[in-house]
JSON list of C-alpha atoms in Angstrom, two decimals:
[
{"chain": "A", "resi": 1, "resn": "UNK", "atom": "CA", "xyz": [105.27, 118.26, 136.08]},
{"chain": "A", "resi": 2, "resn": "UNK", "atom": "CA", "xyz": [108.71, 119.21, 134.71]},
{"chain": "A", "resi": 3, "resn": "UNK", "atom": "CA", "xyz": [109.49, 115.55, 134.06]},
{"chain": "A", "resi": 4, "resn": "UNK", "atom": "CA", "xyz": [106.26, 115.12, 132.10]},
{"chain": "A", "resi": 5, "resn": "UNK", "atom": "CA", "xyz": [107.14, 118.13, 129.91]},
{"chain": "A", "resi": 6, "resn": "UNK", "atom": "CA", "xyz": [110.64, 116.74, 129.28]},
{"chain": "A", "resi": 7, "resn": "UNK", "atom": "CA", "xyz": [109.22, 113.30, 128.46]},
{"chain": "A", "resi": 8, "resn": "UNK", "atom": "CA", "xyz": [106.73, 114.81, 126.02]},
{"chain": "A", "resi": 9, "resn": "UNK", "atom": "CA", "xyz": [109.44, 116.88, 124.31]},
{"chain": "A", "resi": 10, "resn": "UNK", "atom": "CA", "xyz": [111.77, 113.92, 123.92]},
{"chain": "A", "resi": 11, "resn": "UNK", "atom": "CA", "xyz": [108.97, 111.70, 122.62]},
{"chain": "A", "resi": 12, "resn": "UNK", "atom": "CA", "xyz": [107.95, 114.31, 120.04]},
{"chain": "A", "resi": 13, "resn": "UNK", "atom": "CA", "xyz": [111.55, 114.57, 118.83]},
{"chain": "A", "resi": 14, "resn": "UNK", "atom": "CA", "xyz": [111.71, 110.82, 118.28]},
{"chain": "A", "resi": 15, "resn": "UNK", "atom": "CA", "xyz": [108.67, 111.02, 116.01]},
{"chain": "A", "resi": 16, "resn": "UNK", "atom": "CA", "xyz": [110.66, 113.20, 113.59]},
{"chain": "A", "resi": 17, "resn": "UNK", "atom": "CA", "xyz": [113.08, 110.43, 112.62]},
{"chain": "A", "resi": 18, "resn": "UNK", "atom": "CA", "xyz": [111.44, 109.27, 109.36]},
{"chain": "A", "resi": 19, "resn": "UNK", "atom": "CA", "xyz": [110.88, 111.92, 106.69]},
{"chain": "A", "resi": 20, "resn": "UNK", "atom": "CA", "xyz": [112.18, 110.79, 103.29]},
{"chain": "A", "resi": 21, "resn": "UNK", "atom": "CA", "xyz": [110.35, 108.78, 100.64]},
{"chain": "A", "resi": 22, "resn": "UNK", "atom": "CA", "xyz": [111.64, 106.66, 97.78]},
{"chain": "A", "resi": 23, "resn": "UNK", "atom": "CA", "xyz": [108.26, 106.21, 96.19]},
{"chain": "A", "resi": 24, "resn": "UNK", "atom": "CA", "xyz": [107.35, 106.32, 92.53]},
{"chain": "A", "resi": 25, "resn": "UNK", "atom": "CA", "xyz": [104.27, 108.31, 93.58]},
{"chain": "A", "resi": 26, "resn": "UNK", "atom": "CA", "xyz": [105.69, 110.90, 96.04]},
{"chain": "A", "resi": 27, "resn": "UNK", "atom": "CA", "xyz": [107.26, 114.13, 94.80]},
{"chain": "A", "resi": 28, "resn": "UNK", "atom": "CA", "xyz": [108.83, 116.79, 97.01]},
{"chain": "A", "resi": 29, "resn": "UNK", "atom": "CA", "xyz": [108.23, 120.44, 96.12]},
{"chain": "A", "resi": 30, "resn": "UNK", "atom": "CA", "xyz": [111.62, 120.78, 94.36]},
{"chain": "A", "resi": 31, "resn": "UNK", "atom": "CA", "xyz": [110.70, 117.92, 92.00]},
{"chain": "A", "resi": 32, "resn": "UNK", "atom": "CA", "xyz": [107.49, 119.51, 90.73]},
{"chain": "A", "resi": 33, "resn": "UNK", "atom": "CA", "xyz": [107.28, 121.47, 87.48]},
{"chain": "A", "resi": 34, "resn": "UNK", "atom": "CA", "xyz": [110.53, 119.95, 86.22]},
{"chain": "A", "resi": 35, "resn": "UNK", "atom": "CA", "xyz": [110.63, 118.22, 82.85]},
{"chain": "A", "resi": 36, "resn": "UNK", "atom": "CA", "xyz": [111.32, 114.50, 82.90]},
{"chain": "A", "resi": 37, "resn": "UNK", "atom": "CA", "xyz": [112.19, 112.18, 80.06]},
{"chain": "A", "resi": 38, "resn": "UNK", "atom": "CA", "xyz": [109.82, 109.24, 79.58]},
{"chain": "A", "resi": 39, "resn": "UNK", "atom": "CA", "xyz": [110.84, 105.81, 78.34]},
{"chain": "A", "resi": 40, "resn": "UNK", "atom": "CA", "xyz": [108.44, 102.93, 77.90]},
{"chain": "A", "resi": 41, "resn": "UNK", "atom": "CA", "xyz": [109.07, 99.26, 78.59]},
{"chain": "A", "resi": 42, "resn": "UNK", "atom": "CA", "xyz": [107.91, 96.08, 80.27]},
{"chain": "A", "resi": 43, "resn": "UNK", "atom": "CA", "xyz": [108.69, 94.77, 83.74]},
{"chain": "A", "resi": 44, "resn": "UNK", "atom": "CA", "xyz": [111.19, 91.97, 83.32]},
{"chain": "A", "resi": 45, "resn": "UNK", "atom": "CA", "xyz": [111.46, 90.99, 86.99]},
{"chain": "A", "resi": 46, "resn": "UNK", "atom": "CA", "xyz": [110.80, 92.21, 90.52]},
{"chain": "A", "resi": 47, "resn": "UNK", "atom": "CA", "xyz": [112.82, 91.57, 93.65]},
{"chain": "A", "resi": 48, "resn": "UNK", "atom": "CA", "xyz": [111.84, 92.45, 97.23]},
{"chain": "A", "resi": 49, "resn": "UNK", "atom": "CA", "xyz": [114.47, 94.57, 98.99]},
{"chain": "A", "resi": 50, "resn": "UNK", "atom": "CA", "xyz": [114.77, 96.57, 102.21]},
{"chain": "A", "resi": 51, "resn": "UNK", "atom": "CA", "xyz": [115.42, 100.29, 101.92]},
{"chain": "A", "resi": 52, "resn": "UNK", "atom": "CA", "xyz": [117.41, 101.62, 104.89]},
{"chain": "A", "resi": 53, "resn": "UNK", "atom": "CA", "xyz": [116.88, 105.36, 105.29]},
{"chain": "A", "resi": 54, "resn": "UNK", "atom": "CA", "xyz": [119.60, 105.59, 107.93]},
{"chain": "A", "resi": 55, "resn": "UNK", "atom": "CA", "xyz": [119.38, 106.47, 111.58]},
{"chain": "A", "resi": 56, "resn": "UNK", "atom": "CA", "xyz": [119.65, 110.00, 112.92]},
{"chain": "A", "resi": 57, "resn": "UNK", "atom": "CA", "xyz": [120.43, 109.00, 116.51]},
{"chain": "A", "resi": 58, "resn": "UNK", "atom": "CA", "xyz": [117.24, 110.63, 117.76]},
{"chain": "A", "resi": 59, "resn": "UNK", "atom": "CA", "xyz": [115.83, 107.25, 118.83]},
{"chain": "A", "resi": 60, "resn": "UNK", "atom": "CA", "xyz": [118.90, 106.44, 120.90]},
{"chain": "A", "resi": 61, "resn": "UNK", "atom": "CA", "xyz": [118.98, 109.89, 122.51]},
{"chain": "A", "resi": 62, "resn": "UNK", "atom": "CA", "xyz": [115.25, 109.97, 123.20]},
{"chain": "A", "resi": 63, "resn": "UNK", "atom": "CA", "xyz": [115.28, 106.43, 124.62]},
{"chain": "A", "resi": 64, "resn": "UNK", "atom": "CA", "xyz": [118.27, 107.21, 126.84]},
{"chain": "A", "resi": 65, "resn": "UNK", "atom": "CA", "xyz": [116.66, 110.38, 128.15]},
{"chain": "A", "resi": 66, "resn": "UNK", "atom": "CA", "xyz": [113.33, 108.71, 128.81]},
{"chain": "A", "resi": 67, "resn": "UNK", "atom": "CA", "xyz": [114.93, 105.64, 130.40]},
{"chain": "A", "resi": 68, "resn": "UNK", "atom": "CA", "xyz": [117.24, 107.72, 132.58]},
{"chain": "A", "resi": 69, "resn": "UNK", "atom": "CA", "xyz": [114.48, 110.02, 133.77]},
{"chain": "A", "resi": 70, "resn": "UNK", "atom": "CA", "xyz": [111.96, 107.23, 134.38]},
{"chain": "A", "resi": 71, "resn": "UNK", "atom": "CA", "xyz": [114.35, 104.91, 136.22]},
{"chain": "A", "resi": 72, "resn": "UNK", "atom": "CA", "xyz": [116.22, 107.62, 138.11]},
{"chain": "A", "resi": 73, "resn": "UNK", "atom": "CA", "xyz": [113.10, 109.28, 139.41]},
{"chain": "A", "resi": 74, "resn": "UNK", "atom": "CA", "xyz": [111.28, 106.14, 140.46]},
{"chain": "A", "resi": 75, "resn": "UNK", "atom": "CA", "xyz": [113.98, 104.06, 142.16]},
{"chain": "A", "resi": 76, "resn": "UNK", "atom": "CA", "xyz": [115.71, 104.93, 145.40]},
{"chain": "A", "resi": 77, "resn": "UNK", "atom": "CA", "xyz": [117.43, 108.12, 146.53]},
{"chain": "A", "resi": 78, "resn": "UNK", "atom": "CA", "xyz": [120.97, 109.44, 146.18]},
{"chain": "A", "resi": 79, "resn": "UNK", "atom": "CA", "xyz": [123.43, 106.92, 144.69]},
{"chain": "A", "resi": 80, "resn": "UNK", "atom": "CA", "xyz": [120.68, 104.35, 144.15]},
{"chain": "A", "resi": 81, "resn": "UNK", "atom": "CA", "xyz": [118.70, 106.79, 142.03]},
{"chain": "A", "resi": 82, "resn": "UNK", "atom": "CA", "xyz": [121.86, 107.72, 140.11]},
{"chain": "A", "resi": 83, "resn": "UNK", "atom": "CA", "xyz": [122.71, 104.08, 139.40]},
{"chain": "A", "resi": 84, "resn": "UNK", "atom": "CA", "xyz": [119.11, 103.36, 138.37]},
{"chain": "A", "resi": 85, "resn": "UNK", "atom": "CA", "xyz": [119.19, 106.42, 136.11]},
{"chain": "A", "resi": 86, "resn": "UNK", "atom": "CA", "xyz": [122.37, 105.21, 134.39]},
{"chain": "A", "resi": 87, "resn": "UNK", "atom": "CA", "xyz": [121.00, 101.70, 133.87]},
{"chain": "A", "resi": 88, "resn": "UNK", "atom": "CA", "xyz": [117.69, 103.17, 132.65]},
{"chain": "A", "resi": 89, "resn": "UNK", "atom": "CA", "xyz": [119.51, 105.45, 130.22]},
{"chain": "A", "resi": 90, "resn": "UNK", "atom": "CA", "xyz": [121.54, 102.57, 128.76]},
{"chain": "A", "resi": 91, "resn": "UNK", "atom": "CA", "xyz": [118.49, 100.31, 128.42]},
{"chain": "A", "resi": 92, "resn": "UNK", "atom": "CA", "xyz": [116.36, 103.15, 127.05]},
{"chain": "A", "resi": 93, "resn": "UNK", "atom": "CA", "xyz": [119.04, 104.07, 124.52]},
{"chain": "A", "resi": 94, "resn": "UNK", "atom": "CA", "xyz": [119.22, 100.49, 123.25]},
{"chain": "A", "resi": 95, "resn": "UNK", "atom": "CA", "xyz": [115.44, 100.27, 122.98]},
{"chain": "A", "resi": 96, "resn": "UNK", "atom": "CA", "xyz": [115.23, 103.68, 121.28]},
{"chain": "A", "resi": 97, "resn": "UNK", "atom": "CA", "xyz": [117.91, 102.72, 118.77]},
{"chain": "A", "resi": 98, "resn": "UNK", "atom": "CA", "xyz": [116.00, 99.53, 117.89]},
{"chain": "A", "resi": 99, "resn": "UNK", "atom": "CA", "xyz": [112.71, 101.43, 117.51]},
{"chain": "A", "resi": 100, "resn": "UNK", "atom": "CA", "xyz": [114.33, 103.98, 115.19]},
{"chain": "A", "resi": 101, "resn": "UNK", "atom": "CA", "xyz": [115.98, 101.22, 113.14]},
{"chain": "A", "resi": 102, "resn": "UNK", "atom": "CA", "xyz": [112.62, 99.50, 112.63]},
{"chain": "A", "resi": 103, "resn": "UNK", "atom": "CA", "xyz": [110.99, 102.81, 111.70]},
{"chain": "A", "resi": 104, "resn": "UNK", "atom": "CA", "xyz": [113.65, 103.73, 109.12]},
{"chain": "A", "resi": 105, "resn": "UNK", "atom": "CA", "xyz": [113.70, 100.44, 107.23]},
{"chain": "A", "resi": 106, "resn": "UNK", "atom": "CA", "xyz": [110.93, 100.05, 104.67]},
{"chain": "A", "resi": 107, "resn": "UNK", "atom": "CA", "xyz": [109.97, 97.44, 102.12]},
{"chain": "A", "resi": 108, "resn": "UNK", "atom": "CA", "xyz": [111.16, 98.23, 98.62]},
{"chain": "A", "resi": 109, "resn": "UNK", "atom": "CA", "xyz": [111.21, 96.75, 95.14]},
{"chain": "A", "resi": 110, "resn": "UNK", "atom": "CA", "xyz": [114.06, 96.40, 92.71]},
{"chain": "A", "resi": 111, "resn": "UNK", "atom": "CA", "xyz": [112.22, 96.58, 89.39]},
{"chain": "A", "resi": 112, "resn": "UNK", "atom": "CA", "xyz": [114.06, 95.46, 86.26]},
{"chain": "A", "resi": 113, "resn": "UNK", "atom": "CA", "xyz": [112.55, 96.95, 83.12]},
{"chain": "A", "resi": 114, "resn": "UNK", "atom": "CA", "xyz": [113.24, 95.96, 79.53]},
{"chain": "A", "resi": 115, "resn": "UNK", "atom": "CA", "xyz": [112.92, 99.17, 77.54]},
{"chain": "A", "resi": 116, "resn": "UNK", "atom": "CA", "xyz": [111.34, 99.20, 74.07]},
{"chain": "A", "resi": 117, "resn": "UNK", "atom": "CA", "xyz": [114.84, 99.64, 72.59]},
{"chain": "A", "resi": 118, "resn": "UNK", "atom": "CA", "xyz": [115.94, 96.36, 74.26]},
{"chain": "A", "resi": 119, "resn": "UNK", "atom": "CA", "xyz": [118.06, 97.89, 77.07]},
{"chain": "A", "resi": 120, "resn": "UNK", "atom": "CA", "xyz": [117.59, 96.70, 80.66]},
{"chain": "A", "resi": 121, "resn": "UNK", "atom": "CA", "xyz": [117.29, 99.13, 83.57]},
{"chain": "A", "resi": 122, "resn": "UNK", "atom": "CA", "xyz": [116.90, 98.36, 87.28]},
{"chain": "A", "resi": 123, "resn": "UNK", "atom": "CA", "xyz": [115.28, 100.91, 89.59]},
{"chain": "A", "resi": 124, "resn": "UNK", "atom": "CA", "xyz": [114.77, 100.55, 93.35]},
{"chain": "A", "resi": 125, "resn": "UNK", "atom": "CA", "xyz": [111.90, 102.36, 95.03]},
{"chain": "A", "resi": 126, "resn": "UNK", "atom": "CA", "xyz": [109.37, 102.01, 97.86]},
{"chain": "A", "resi": 127, "resn": "UNK", "atom": "CA", "xyz": [106.97, 99.08, 97.44]},
{"chain": "A", "resi": 128, "resn": "UNK", "atom": "CA", "xyz": [103.87, 101.25, 97.52]},
{"chain": "A", "resi": 129, "resn": "UNK", "atom": "CA", "xyz": [102.62, 100.35, 94.04]},
{"chain": "A", "resi": 130, "resn": "UNK", "atom": "CA", "xyz": [102.16, 96.78, 92.81]},
{"chain": "A", "resi": 131, "resn": "UNK", "atom": "CA", "xyz": [104.17, 95.61, 89.79]},
{"chain": "A", "resi": 132, "resn": "UNK", "atom": "CA", "xyz": [104.15, 92.25, 88.04]},
{"chain": "A", "resi": 133, "resn": "UNK", "atom": "CA", "xyz": [106.41, 90.78, 85.37]},
{"chain": "A", "resi": 134, "resn": "UNK", "atom": "CA", "xyz": [104.98, 91.73, 81.99]},
{"chain": "A", "resi": 135, "resn": "UNK", "atom": "CA", "xyz": [103.40, 95.02, 83.14]},
{"chain": "A", "resi": 136, "resn": "UNK", "atom": "CA", "xyz": [103.72, 97.90, 80.68]},
{"chain": "A", "resi": 137, "resn": "UNK", "atom": "CA", "xyz": [105.45, 100.73, 82.59]},
{"chain": "A", "resi": 138, "resn": "UNK", "atom": "CA", "xyz": [106.99, 104.16, 82.20]},
{"chain": "A", "resi": 139, "resn": "UNK", "atom": "CA", "xyz": [110.42, 105.17, 83.44]},
{"chain": "A", "resi": 140, "resn": "UNK", "atom": "CA", "xyz": [110.41, 108.86, 84.40]},
{"chain": "A", "resi": 141, "resn": "UNK", "atom": "CA", "xyz": [113.90, 110.37, 84.65]},
{"chain": "A", "resi": 142, "resn": "UNK", "atom": "CA", "xyz": [115.11, 113.87, 85.46]},
{"chain": "A", "resi": 143, "resn": "UNK", "atom": "CA", "xyz": [118.85, 113.18, 85.22]},
{"chain": "A", "resi": 144, "resn": "UNK", "atom": "CA", "xyz": [119.27, 112.23, 88.90]},
{"chain": "A", "resi": 145, "resn": "UNK", "atom": "CA", "xyz": [116.15, 110.32, 89.84]},
{"chain": "A", "resi": 146, "resn": "UNK", "atom": "CA", "xyz": [114.32, 107.63, 87.89]},
{"chain": "A", "resi": 147, "resn": "UNK", "atom": "CA", "xyz": [110.98, 106.21, 88.99]},
{"chain": "A", "resi": 148, "resn": "UNK", "atom": "CA", "xyz": [108.80, 103.43, 87.62]},
{"chain": "A", "resi": 149, "resn": "UNK", "atom": "CA", "xyz": [105.07, 104.07, 87.18]},
{"chain": "A", "resi": 150, "resn": "UNK", "atom": "CA", "xyz": [102.14, 102.43, 85.43]}
]
C-alpha cells in the first residue's frame, strides 16, 4: 500500500511540469487590466517553429523513482532487488526525461507582420490561432510582451 501511495505522489508531481503559455489568446492574472498599445498591419509570412518551455527535471526524478520502486520491489531479494532497482531507476529516469521533453515542446508560429507604417515585426507565439499571409492583424504590446491577434 505504501508503494502505491508513493507511486501516485510521484506521478502527480510529473503532471505539474507544463504550466506556461505563449499564446496570443491566454493572459495570466498579472496581464489583465493593463493598457496595451495597438498597431495594425498585415501578415507578411508565417513560419512553423517549436517552442521549448524547458525541463524542470520532474520527469527524470519521477521516472527514476517509479522505475526504481517498480523494478526493485518485483525482482529478486537482497542484492538482486538492489541491482534491479538501480537499473529500473536509470531506465525510468531516461523514460521520464523523454516524456517531459515531449510535453514541454509545443508547436509555435513565427509571424512576420508588415505594419501600416511599413515596418516589419516578427513575433513568435503558440500556434493556437490560424494565420495566413495577407490577414489583417493587430499587434498588442505592453512594453515586454507582444502578441498577434485577428
